Amino acid sequence: MAFAFDYIGSSRMIYNMKQNNFNALGGINLKLDDIKSVIEFGQLGKGKIVLHSSSKDDTTDRLSKVFNASILDDSIPPTSVQSFLEARPSLTTVVITNHGKNFKIDTTTVSWTTGKILVLIEMIVTGESAPQSANLPIPLEDFVAEMLYCYIQSAKCIQFHAASTSGAKLINQILLLYVGVHRAPNAVTTLTGQILALLTGEKLSDMNETTCHKNRLTWMGGYNFTEICINSTVNYSTAVSPAFIINSKAGDNARR
């Protein structure tokens, strides 16, 4: 799992898991024990890459080799992965930064090359640094370029079409990226989840649209309009602190 949440996002995700309420698109109830490791992006400016790790295992070793990075054991900074460690201290967590034990404010630009970023994306999506995932219909570099086009040029693009329901109408403009206020499902949030499901989910070629929906799975247009049923652990959570829910329940109990 890789993410860049704030504390509200990570604490709400963990709260939902503890309440057995983290239901993925495929109807799977994801639990904390199902997560092998968590990777978070911290400050990434100029300088040598440092991996702040809660424990050393094959995940940190692979990252260290790929990026020629040093590993600082038991050095997790005050980031949102702390929420995961509080809930499950044995979980492998890694925060990727360009600073050591002492944090320094750095206003310079990110020094990561496109190649480094692509390799990390490949590791996150496929679990391997090579060869390229069979889930990708085109070379990884082209795929990332197409993804960027979807977000910063037009939502009427190949990747969003593939990840949408069959026959979905996408607007030929940039989607609103502001998702800070919870009112209604945000189009770009939904499409991002669908893209992740398409990349990481299990493709069930033996199911038609009717069977797919009956099994609470996700039916997508697919690449080249082939249409496909996807079983995925992707989930959407409301970005509201669990403190509001807990306080609300406490208030209800007090009034009884």
Short mmCIF file of C-alpha atoms in Angstrom, two decimals:
data_model
loop_
_atom_site.label_atom_id
_atom_site.label_comp_id
_atom_site.label_asym_id
_atom_site.label_seq_id
_atom_site.Cartn_x
_atom_site.Cartn_y
_atom_site.Cartn_z
CA MET A 1 0.00 0.00 0.00
CA ALA A 2 1.34 3.44 -0.91
CA PHE A 3 -0.28 6.74 -0.07
CA ALA A 4 0.13 10.40 0.84
CA PHE A 5 -2.71 10.96 3.33
CA ASP A 6 -2.93 13.40 6.17
CA TYR A 7 -3.79 12.14 9.65
CA ILE A 8 -7.54 12.34 9.00
CA GLY A 9 -7.31 10.08 5.94
CA SER A 10 -5.17 7.41 7.59
CA SER A 11 -6.99 7.43 10.93
CA ARG A 12 -10.38 7.16 9.20
CA MET A 13 -9.15 4.28 7.07
CA ILE A 14 -7.91 2.39 10.14
CA TYR A 15 -11.10 3.16 12.06
CA ASN A 16 -13.18 1.69 9.22
CA MET A 17 -11.04 -1.44 9.18
CA LYS A 18 -11.38 -1.93 12.92
CA GLN A 19 -15.14 -1.56 12.59
CA ASN A 20 -15.14 -4.16 9.77
CA ASN A 21 -16.44 -1.42 7.50
CA PHE A 22 -13.73 -1.12 4.86
CA ASN A 23 -15.63 -2.77 2.03
CA ALA A 24 -13.75 -2.89 -1.26
CA LEU A 25 -15.31 -2.56 -4.71
CA GLY A 26 -15.45 -6.33 -5.04
CA GLY A 27 -17.37 -6.74 -1.79
CA ILE A 28 -14.22 -7.85 0.09
CA ASN A 29 -13.90 -6.67 3.67
CA LEU A 30 -10.29 -5.51 3.93
CA LYS A 31 -8.67 -5.83 7.36
CA LEU A 32 -5.45 -4.48 8.88
CA ASP A 33 -3.94 -7.96 8.82
CA ASP A 34 -4.34 -7.99 5.03
CA ILE A 35 -1.82 -5.15 4.64
CA LYS A 36 1.77 -6.31 4.25
CA SER A 37 3.46 -2.89 4.23
CA VAL A 38 2.76 0.84 3.94
CA ILE A 39 4.92 3.23 1.90
CA GLU A 40 4.53 6.99 2.32
CA PHE A 41 6.13 9.85 0.42
CA GLY A 42 7.62 12.55 2.64
CA GLN A 43 9.80 15.53 1.71
CA LEU A 44 11.62 14.82 -1.56
CA GLY A 45 13.98 17.60 -2.59
CA LYS A 46 17.66 17.53 -3.47
CA GLY A 47 19.95 15.15 -1.66
CA LYS A 48 20.36 11.46 -0.99
CA ILE A 49 17.19 9.42 -0.58
CA VAL A 50 16.61 8.07 2.93
CA LEU A 51 14.19 5.31 3.87
CA HIS A 52 12.75 5.74 7.36
CA SER A 53 11.65 2.25 8.29
CA SER A 54 9.88 0.67 11.24
CA SER A 55 11.51 -2.68 10.50
CA LYS A 56 13.82 -4.15 7.88
CA ASP A 57 12.44 -6.71 5.43
CA ASP A 58 12.36 -7.50 1.70
CA THR A 59 10.31 -4.35 0.97
CA THR A 60 12.88 -1.95 2.43
CA ASP A 61 15.76 -3.96 0.94
CA ARG A 62 14.25 -3.75 -2.57
CA LEU A 63 13.62 -0.01 -2.25
CA SER A 64 17.14 0.55 -0.95
CA LYS A 65 18.72 -1.29 -3.90
CA VAL A 66 16.59 0.38 -6.56
CA PHE A 67 17.16 3.94 -5.32
CA ASN A 68 20.60 3.46 -3.76
CA ALA A 69 19.06 4.78 -0.54
CA SER A 70 20.19 4.43 3.03
CA ILE A 71 17.86 2.87 5.62
CA LEU A 72 17.24 4.36 9.05
CA ASP A 73 15.65 1.73 11.26
CA ASP A 74 13.13 2.75 13.93
CA SER A 75 13.13 6.32 12.63
CA ILE A 76 9.57 6.89 11.38
CA PRO A 77 8.94 10.68 11.47
CA PRO A 78 5.60 12.17 12.63
CA THR A 79 3.67 11.27 9.48
CA SER A 80 0.34 9.56 8.84
CA VAL A 81 1.88 6.07 8.85
CA GLN A 82 2.11 6.54 12.61
CA SER A 83 -1.63 5.86 12.65
CA PHE A 84 -0.99 2.44 11.13
CA LEU A 85 1.84 1.68 13.56
CA GLU A 86 -0.30 2.66 16.55
CA ALA A 87 -2.95 0.18 15.41
CA ARG A 88 -0.48 -2.53 14.41
CA PRO A 89 3.10 -2.03 15.72
CA SER A 90 4.52 -5.00 13.76
CA LEU A 91 3.47 -3.59 10.38
CA THR A 92 6.32 -2.75 7.98
CA THR A 93 6.18 0.99 7.22
CA VAL A 94 8.51 3.08 5.10
CA VAL A 95 8.62 6.86 4.70
CA ILE A 96 10.66 7.98 1.68
CA THR A 97 12.41 11.33 2.23
CA ASN A 98 15.62 13.20 1.46
CA HIS A 99 16.45 13.98 5.09
CA GLY A 100 17.95 11.97 7.91
CA LYS A 101 16.91 11.97 11.55
CA ASN A 102 16.85 15.78 11.59
CA PHE A 103 14.18 17.36 9.38
CA LYS A 104 15.21 20.40 7.31
CA ILE A 105 12.85 22.69 5.39
CA ASP A 106 13.85 22.50 1.73
CA THR A 107 12.26 24.74 -0.91
CA THR A 108 14.18 23.27 -3.85
CA THR A 109 12.53 21.22 -6.55
CA VAL A 110 12.16 17.46 -6.41
CA SER A 111 15.34 15.74 -7.59
CA TRP A 112 13.78 12.42 -8.57
CA THR A 113 14.18 11.56 -12.20
CA THR A 114 11.31 10.24 -14.30
CA GLY A 115 13.05 6.87 -14.33
CA LYS A 116 13.07 6.61 -10.53
CA ILE A 117 9.42 7.55 -10.29
CA LEU A 118 8.45 5.04 -12.98
CA VAL A 119 10.35 2.25 -11.23
CA LEU A 120 8.62 3.03 -7.95
CA ILE A 121 5.20 3.06 -9.63
CA GLU A 122 6.01 -0.31 -11.17
CA MET A 123 7.00 -1.73 -7.77
CA ILE A 124 3.84 -0.42 -6.12
CA VAL A 125 1.48 -1.63 -8.85
CA THR A 126 3.07 -5.01 -9.58
CA GLY A 127 5.27 -5.77 -6.57
CA GLU A 128 8.25 -6.15 -8.90
CA SER A 129 10.80 -3.75 -10.37
CA ALA A 130 10.87 -5.78 -13.61
CA PRO A 131 9.54 -7.00 -15.96
CA GLN A 132 6.66 -4.69 -16.83
CA SER A 133 3.22 -5.61 -15.53
CA ALA A 134 1.01 -7.56 -17.90
CA ASN A 135 -1.86 -5.34 -16.70
CA LEU A 136 -0.44 -2.40 -18.63
CA PRO A 137 -1.58 -2.32 -22.29
CA ILE A 138 1.33 -0.06 -23.34
CA PRO A 139 4.88 0.69 -22.13
CA LEU A 140 4.96 2.16 -18.63
CA GLU A 141 6.37 5.52 -19.76
CA ASP A 142 3.51 5.97 -22.25
CA PHE A 143 0.98 4.87 -19.65
CA VAL A 144 2.15 7.52 -17.15
CA ALA A 145 2.05 10.19 -19.89
CA GLU A 146 -1.54 9.24 -20.75
CA MET A 147 -2.49 9.31 -17.06
CA LEU A 148 -1.10 12.85 -16.72
CA TYR A 149 -3.10 13.90 -19.79
CA CYS A 150 -6.29 12.65 -18.09
CA TYR A 151 -5.67 14.77 -15.00
CA ILE A 152 -4.21 17.97 -16.43
CA GLN A 153 -5.60 18.18 -19.98
CA SER A 154 -8.92 16.38 -20.44
CA ALA A 155 -10.99 13.72 -18.71
CA LYS A 156 -12.04 12.46 -22.14
CA CYS A 157 -9.02 10.19 -22.39
CA ILE A 158 -8.07 6.57 -22.96
CA GLN A 159 -7.34 5.63 -19.33
CA PHE A 160 -10.53 7.13 -17.88
CA HIS A 161 -12.61 5.54 -20.64
CA ALA A 162 -11.07 2.13 -19.91
CA ALA A 163 -11.78 2.50 -16.19
CA SER A 164 -15.35 3.79 -16.57
CA THR A 165 -18.55 1.86 -17.01
CA SER A 166 -19.30 0.85 -20.56
CA GLY A 167 -20.73 3.75 -22.55
CA ALA A 168 -19.90 6.40 -19.93
CA LYS A 169 -19.80 9.99 -21.19
CA LEU A 170 -16.68 11.87 -20.11
CA ILE A 171 -16.35 15.63 -20.44
CA ASN A 172 -13.66 17.14 -22.64
CA GLN A 173 -12.13 19.30 -19.93
CA ILE A 174 -10.12 19.08 -16.72
CA LEU A 175 -12.04 17.63 -13.79
CA LEU A 176 -12.20 19.58 -10.53
CA LEU A 177 -9.42 18.29 -8.30
CA TYR A 178 -10.57 19.93 -5.05
CA VAL A 179 -11.94 17.18 -2.81
CA GLY A 180 -11.66 18.80 0.63
CA VAL A 181 -15.38 19.16 1.38
CA HIS A 182 -17.58 16.09 1.69
CA ARG A 183 -20.85 16.71 -0.12
CA ALA A 184 -21.25 14.24 -2.95
CA PRO A 185 -19.02 11.72 -4.75
CA ASN A 186 -16.30 13.56 -6.65
CA ALA A 187 -15.79 12.48 -10.28
CA VAL A 188 -12.00 12.55 -10.18
CA THR A 189 -11.95 10.55 -6.91
CA THR A 190 -14.23 7.90 -8.41
CA LEU A 191 -12.17 7.66 -11.62
CA THR A 192 -8.90 7.43 -9.68
CA GLY A 193 -10.29 4.51 -7.69
CA GLN A 194 -11.49 2.87 -10.90
CA ILE A 195 -8.02 3.25 -12.46
CA LEU A 196 -6.43 1.60 -9.41
CA ALA A 197 -8.96 -1.21 -9.59
CA LEU A 198 -8.24 -1.75 -13.28
CA LEU A 199 -4.48 -1.87 -12.65
CA THR A 200 -4.40 -3.99 -9.52
CA GLY A 201 -7.62 -6.00 -9.60
CA GLU A 202 -8.33 -9.50 -10.84
CA LYS A 203 -9.79 -9.63 -14.35
CA LEU A 204 -12.66 -12.12 -14.60
CA SER A 205 -13.06 -12.76 -18.32
CA ASP A 206 -15.68 -15.49 -17.78
CA MET A 207 -18.25 -13.07 -16.34
CA ASN A 208 -20.70 -10.97 -18.32
CA GLU A 209 -22.11 -7.64 -17.13
CA THR A 210 -25.15 -9.17 -15.40
CA THR A 211 -23.13 -11.77 -13.51
CA CYS A 212 -20.51 -9.18 -12.60
CA HIS A 213 -23.08 -6.89 -10.96
CA LYS A 214 -24.81 -9.79 -9.18
CA ASN A 215 -21.48 -10.65 -7.52
CA ARG A 216 -20.99 -7.01 -6.43
CA LEU A 217 -17.97 -6.65 -8.70
CA THR A 218 -17.03 -3.79 -11.04
CA TRP A 219 -17.91 -3.73 -14.73
CA MET A 220 -15.62 -1.51 -16.85
CA GLY A 221 -15.33 -0.55 -20.49
CA GLY A 222 -11.77 -1.84 -20.65
CA TYR A 223 -9.12 -1.04 -23.22
CA ASN A 224 -10.25 -1.04 -26.87
CA PHE A 225 -13.86 -1.25 -25.58
CA THR A 226 -13.41 -4.95 -24.75
CA GLU A 227 -15.41 -4.66 -21.46
CA ILE A 228 -14.23 -6.54 -18.42
CA CYS A 229 -15.34 -7.56 -14.91
CA ILE A 230 -12.90 -6.55 -12.14
CA ASN A 231 -12.55 -7.93 -8.62
CA SER A 232 -10.57 -5.42 -6.58
CA THR A 233 -9.77 -4.36 -3.00
CA VAL A 234 -10.01 -0.64 -3.89
CA ASN A 235 -12.20 1.29 -1.43
CA TYR A 236 -13.51 4.82 -0.93
CA SER A 237 -13.67 6.38 2.54
CA THR A 238 -15.24 9.67 3.60
CA ALA A 239 -12.49 12.12 4.62
CA VAL A 240 -14.03 12.86 8.01
CA SER A 241 -12.10 12.30 11.22
CA PRO A 242 -13.35 9.29 13.24
CA ALA A 243 -13.36 11.62 16.25
CA PHE A 244 -16.63 13.11 14.97
CA ILE A 245 -18.19 9.65 14.77
CA ILE A 246 -16.93 8.56 18.18
CA ASN A 247 -18.08 11.82 19.82
CA SER A 248 -21.46 11.54 18.12
CA LYS A 249 -21.95 8.00 19.43
CA ALA A 250 -20.86 9.08 22.92
CA GLY A 251 -23.40 11.91 22.83
CA ASP A 252 -26.18 9.58 21.73
CA ASN A 253 -25.38 7.16 24.55
CA ALA A 254 -25.36 9.99 27.09
CA ARG A 255 -28.84 11.09 26.03
CA ARG A 256 -30.30 7.60 26.47
#
